[in-house]
Amino acid sequence: MAKQVLISIGAGRYQTSVILTGQKLGYDVVAVDIDPNAVSLQYANQAIVASAHSSDQTLRAIRQLLPGRDIAGVVTQAARGCITTTAIVAKALGCPHLDVAAATLSLEKNKLIRQFHPEVLSQTINHPQDKVNDLSYPLLIKHDEGSGSTGIQVINHADDMATILAADSQRFPIHCHKLIVGRHFGVIGLATNTGFYFYGVLEQFVNEDFRIQETILPATMTEENEKMILRTAQQYLERIGLNLGPFQVELIQDEDGEIYLAEIEASILGSHISDKMIPGAGQNDFIMDSIKTLTQSEFTPDIQSNMYQMRNKFPNTASNPGSQHVFSRKKFSGSNNNSVIGI
């Protein structure tokens, strides 16, 4: 009998782990990438050369190359357009899937900022001829595409803004954001049919150019503050309708304790965070749990920890309205390291 198939959307160097873990779970893993020389295609049982950012192209290729195969699920360890492709393709194939509208909204980062924190978005410049408002500097500019620190630039003076707008290579629209001084957290977890499960809260330290210099997991903070961080993350997830699958909610907490949403990444985290940091902090296999969530109709993570008690289960009110929050923690405290960050 042929094995069930797991589809991996994206096969760059950060997608190797999801392919190998899928095989460990007994699946034939079929990886999709537009680059025939993508690093991780060599590890897949079968490769599909198609744009991972095009759900139509990907779905057409899957149906042509895998007729009659039993497809268990569709996952991604990539970002941006791969997230919507994963949701759309999984839905079309009848697999467990992230709500397509939530997947789409999670990528509209500036729309989310405008919705949740209108005071932070100073102006959107659509054309080089647009009149620039009397902005307060320094500020942060961002583009629609990109995730994390990609496509972000700190602008210190009005003259610098004028130079940037006049550059031939400049892309529009440009979103001008207020800089926030505070701490930058990432809440990592899974949304399942029974609740939100949190695997940890990391902290990222950035330099003056907004480049990440260090990431630590778990972030050091009081129990009270972490509960607030987790509840805030859940509120944002519920407000965009994120119903199923892995996520990282990036939050910024300013010096007064106010929490702002930076972005929501609805995919399995790539690189060393999923491979090394999460297992090291709590002996949890986030990649394996993510695959199980997106291939099984019912899956409940069993989150363990050897550094501190991190066994939070917050009910997913999107699929279970009226549920009560249940959680238990060990208290820990730490420093108030600050970095200059923006959203």
XYZ file of C-alpha atoms in Angstrom:
343
model
C 0.000 0.000 0.000
C 1.334 3.421 -0.930
C 2.158 5.798 1.874
C 0.092 8.893 2.519
C 1.485 12.076 1.030
C 2.483 15.233 2.865
C 2.840 18.346 0.712
C 5.537 20.835 1.733
C 5.086 24.291 0.235
C 8.569 25.747 -0.266
C 11.895 23.899 -0.338
C 14.558 26.463 0.490
C 17.323 25.890 2.992
C 15.053 26.555 5.968
C 12.492 23.956 4.852
C 14.665 20.860 5.247
C 13.420 20.066 8.751
C 9.757 19.865 7.842
C 10.539 17.451 4.992
C 12.665 15.163 7.171
C 10.139 15.259 10.021
C 7.305 14.389 7.646
C 9.267 11.360 6.483
C 9.948 10.402 10.100
C 6.180 10.361 10.608
C 5.847 7.885 7.729
C 4.754 10.170 4.891
C 5.995 10.448 1.340
C 6.883 14.133 1.294
C 6.332 16.038 -1.941
C 8.022 19.442 -1.920
C 6.997 22.397 -4.078
C 9.384 25.149 -5.141
C 9.814 27.312 -8.220
C 13.585 26.750 -8.143
C 14.539 23.296 -9.495
C 17.804 23.617 -7.570
C 16.191 24.533 -4.243
C 18.323 23.023 -1.490
C 15.651 20.974 0.263
C 14.196 19.344 -2.856
C 16.971 16.756 -2.643
C 15.481 15.432 0.608
C 11.901 15.105 -0.660
C 10.441 11.865 -2.006
C 9.215 13.820 -5.001
C 9.711 17.379 -6.240
C 7.227 19.667 -7.926
C 8.727 22.651 -9.718
C 6.040 25.317 -9.442
C 5.614 28.676 -7.774
C 4.963 28.161 -4.080
C 3.347 31.617 -4.124
C 0.738 30.548 -6.697
C -2.026 28.353 -5.320
C -3.465 27.748 -8.810
C -0.138 26.625 -10.261
C 0.667 24.482 -7.238
C -2.734 22.810 -7.097
C -2.712 22.090 -10.825
C 0.733 20.466 -10.566
C -0.281 18.359 -7.557
C -3.357 17.016 -9.337
C -1.378 16.232 -12.474
C 1.523 14.512 -10.732
C -0.280 12.784 -7.848
C -3.516 11.357 -9.282
C -5.207 9.020 -6.849
C -2.690 9.533 -4.043
C -3.973 9.918 -0.495
C -2.853 13.379 0.597
C -2.814 13.718 4.387
C -2.015 17.400 4.649
C -0.286 20.514 3.374
C 2.290 22.390 5.455
C 4.855 25.155 5.062
C 7.975 26.221 6.881
C 8.191 29.310 4.682
C 6.650 32.772 4.846
C 4.741 35.322 2.796
C 2.794 33.888 -0.177
C 3.523 30.297 0.856
C 1.125 30.768 3.759
C -1.902 31.554 1.598
C -0.936 28.866 -0.925
C -0.818 26.304 1.892
C -4.271 27.259 3.172
C -5.902 27.357 -0.274
C -4.351 24.107 -1.505
C -5.150 22.238 1.726
C -8.761 23.381 1.564
C -9.079 22.375 -2.094
C -7.664 18.913 -1.320
C -10.003 18.395 1.639
C -7.219 18.495 4.247
C -7.206 20.260 7.633
C -6.366 23.876 6.916
C -5.942 27.377 8.203
C -8.891 29.589 7.324
C -8.029 31.192 3.966
C -9.290 34.626 5.006
C -7.142 34.494 8.156
C -4.117 33.419 6.111
C -4.635 36.339 3.741
C -5.176 38.862 6.520
C -2.071 37.715 8.401
C 0.036 38.857 5.440
C -1.571 42.300 5.268
C 0.638 43.596 8.046
C 0.008 47.277 7.532
C -3.739 46.681 7.357
C -3.513 44.948 10.737
C -1.526 47.839 12.210
C -4.065 50.315 10.831
C -6.891 48.268 12.335
C -5.384 47.594 15.760
C -3.031 50.559 16.270
C -4.060 53.478 14.027
C -1.962 55.874 16.117
C 1.222 54.052 15.064
C 0.784 54.273 11.273
C 1.737 57.882 10.498
C 1.253 57.875 6.713
C 1.170 55.647 3.660
C 2.977 57.067 0.634
C 1.707 55.545 -2.611
C 3.666 57.562 -5.173
C 6.936 59.539 -5.192
C 4.920 62.685 -5.930
C 2.752 62.327 -2.824
C 3.009 65.127 -0.300
C 4.772 63.925 2.823
C 3.076 64.947 6.036
C 4.873 66.729 8.831
C 6.207 63.489 10.304
C 8.032 62.994 13.580
C 11.512 61.539 13.224
C 13.016 59.053 13.725
C 10.432 56.759 12.158
C 10.282 53.364 10.520
C 9.331 52.664 6.907
C 8.006 49.306 5.743
C 6.799 47.781 2.500
C 3.882 45.417 1.959
C 6.097 42.458 1.165
C 8.674 41.046 3.526
C 8.531 39.621 7.014
C 10.490 40.184 10.192
C 13.172 42.809 9.549
C 13.022 42.381 5.758
C 12.131 45.614 3.965
C 12.379 47.749 7.113
C 14.421 50.922 7.393
C 14.861 53.518 10.122
C 14.665 57.126 8.887
C 16.170 59.777 11.134
C 15.621 63.025 9.193
C 13.260 64.562 6.637
C 16.156 64.933 4.171
C 16.755 61.187 4.357
C 13.089 60.582 3.540
C 13.283 62.856 0.502
C 16.319 60.957 -0.787
C 14.588 57.622 -0.359
C 11.435 58.732 -2.154
C 13.469 60.034 -5.100
C 15.444 56.815 -5.581
C 14.710 55.078 -8.895
C 14.715 51.686 -7.224
C 12.217 52.660 -4.529
C 9.107 50.498 -4.208
C 5.664 51.801 -3.286
C 3.592 51.976 -1.217
C 5.769 52.969 1.728
C 4.232 52.796 5.184
C 5.617 55.205 7.776
C 5.421 53.903 11.336
C 6.096 55.454 14.693
C 9.163 54.032 16.423
C 8.427 52.246 19.682
C 11.055 51.930 22.408
C 10.625 48.644 24.232
C 11.050 44.886 24.099
C 10.363 42.667 21.098
C 8.657 39.331 21.868
C 7.596 36.372 19.745
C 4.819 34.110 21.014
C 5.147 30.659 19.447
C 2.327 28.177 19.394
C -0.299 26.042 17.712
C -3.982 26.624 17.133
C -5.945 23.370 17.288
C -9.610 22.448 17.321
C -9.508 22.489 21.123
C -7.408 25.529 21.914
C -4.277 27.606 21.573
C -1.120 25.894 22.826
C 1.900 28.071 23.577
C 5.399 26.616 23.233
C 7.247 29.639 24.508
C 7.862 33.375 24.374
C 11.137 34.424 22.797
C 12.796 37.829 22.871
C 14.751 39.391 20.031
C 17.320 42.142 20.450
C 17.887 44.436 17.496
C 20.473 47.080 16.616
C 19.875 50.656 15.496
C 19.352 49.426 11.921
C 16.599 47.110 13.121
C 18.634 43.971 12.455
C 18.267 41.087 14.894
C 21.420 40.620 16.964
C 20.282 37.992 19.443
C 17.299 35.755 20.138
C 16.648 34.145 23.509
C 14.076 31.545 24.525
C 12.486 31.697 26.996
C 12.291 35.464 27.360
C 12.967 36.652 30.901
C 9.995 38.351 32.535
C 7.626 38.093 35.466
C 4.823 35.556 35.501
C 2.260 38.352 35.506
C 3.755 39.995 32.435
C 3.993 36.720 30.541
C 0.339 35.967 31.198
C -0.500 39.386 29.768
C 1.713 38.741 26.717
C 0.037 35.377 26.080
C -3.488 36.720 26.504
C -2.745 39.624 24.179
C -1.347 37.257 21.550
C -4.455 35.101 21.779
C -6.712 38.119 21.379
C -4.991 39.083 18.132
C -5.168 35.500 16.840
C -8.886 35.343 17.566
C -9.520 38.742 15.994
C -8.056 37.656 12.656
C -9.785 34.259 12.868
C -6.669 32.083 13.016
C -8.239 28.694 13.610
C -5.642 26.017 12.885
C -1.899 25.508 12.605
C 1.391 26.998 13.764
C 1.965 30.673 14.452
C 4.331 33.255 15.819
C 2.781 36.477 17.102
C 5.355 39.261 17.227
C 4.594 41.822 19.913
C 6.295 44.984 21.102
C 5.939 46.098 24.710
C 6.900 49.714 25.315
C 8.434 51.219 28.435
C 4.971 51.857 29.897
C 3.895 48.237 29.446
C 1.655 48.929 26.427
C 1.643 46.007 23.971
C 1.529 46.455 20.194
C 1.109 43.900 17.423
C 4.020 43.828 14.963
C 2.976 40.870 12.805
C 1.545 37.362 12.772
C 3.438 34.597 10.959
C 1.074 31.663 10.327
C 3.654 29.018 9.449
C 6.188 26.692 11.053
C 9.140 28.804 12.127
C 12.225 28.107 10.059
C 15.890 27.909 10.995
C 17.241 27.222 14.468
C 14.188 28.396 16.458
C 12.105 25.311 15.631
C 15.089 23.000 15.143
C 17.116 23.811 18.251
C 15.678 26.462 20.557
C 12.176 25.092 21.185
C 13.361 21.491 21.762
C 16.173 22.810 23.965
C 13.842 24.946 26.063
C 11.202 22.313 26.605
C 11.907 19.012 24.843
C 9.037 19.734 22.469
C 9.070 18.955 18.750
C 7.207 21.949 17.374
C 7.682 20.850 13.758
C 6.264 17.386 14.404
C 3.346 18.783 16.392
C 2.621 21.277 13.600
C 2.481 18.497 11.012
C 0.208 16.411 13.228
C -2.107 19.396 13.713
C -2.432 19.849 9.936
C -2.872 16.156 9.099
C -5.066 14.822 11.905
C -8.638 15.846 12.557
C -8.012 15.692 16.302
C -4.603 16.348 17.856
C -3.753 17.610 21.323
C -0.118 18.650 21.949
C 1.520 17.403 25.127
C 3.853 20.293 25.897
C 6.772 19.529 28.211
C 9.402 21.818 29.687
C 12.684 21.370 31.538
C 13.512 25.073 31.944
C 10.239 26.330 33.366
C 6.647 25.176 33.364
C 5.196 26.132 29.985
C 2.029 24.171 29.668
C -0.516 26.776 28.690
C -3.693 25.704 27.037
C -5.953 28.598 26.137
C -9.231 27.534 24.476
C -9.627 28.610 20.867
C -12.880 30.565 21.030
C -12.965 30.727 17.235
C -13.842 27.007 17.244
C -15.094 26.662 20.826
C -16.908 29.829 21.934
C -17.643 30.238 25.603
C -14.684 28.167 26.785
C -12.789 29.063 29.934
C -9.053 29.804 30.073
C -7.047 27.082 31.838
C -3.343 27.441 32.535
C -0.684 26.654 35.128
C 2.787 28.186 35.402
C 5.862 28.503 37.558
C 6.836 32.050 38.337
C 10.111 33.460 37.090
C 11.487 36.983 36.953
C 14.298 38.753 35.220
C 15.775 41.822 33.638
C 14.194 44.763 31.881
C 16.528 44.831 28.883
C 15.266 47.372 26.363
C 15.994 47.859 22.706
C 14.777 50.446 20.226
C 12.269 48.831 17.928
C 9.404 49.818 15.706
C 6.272 48.454 14.130
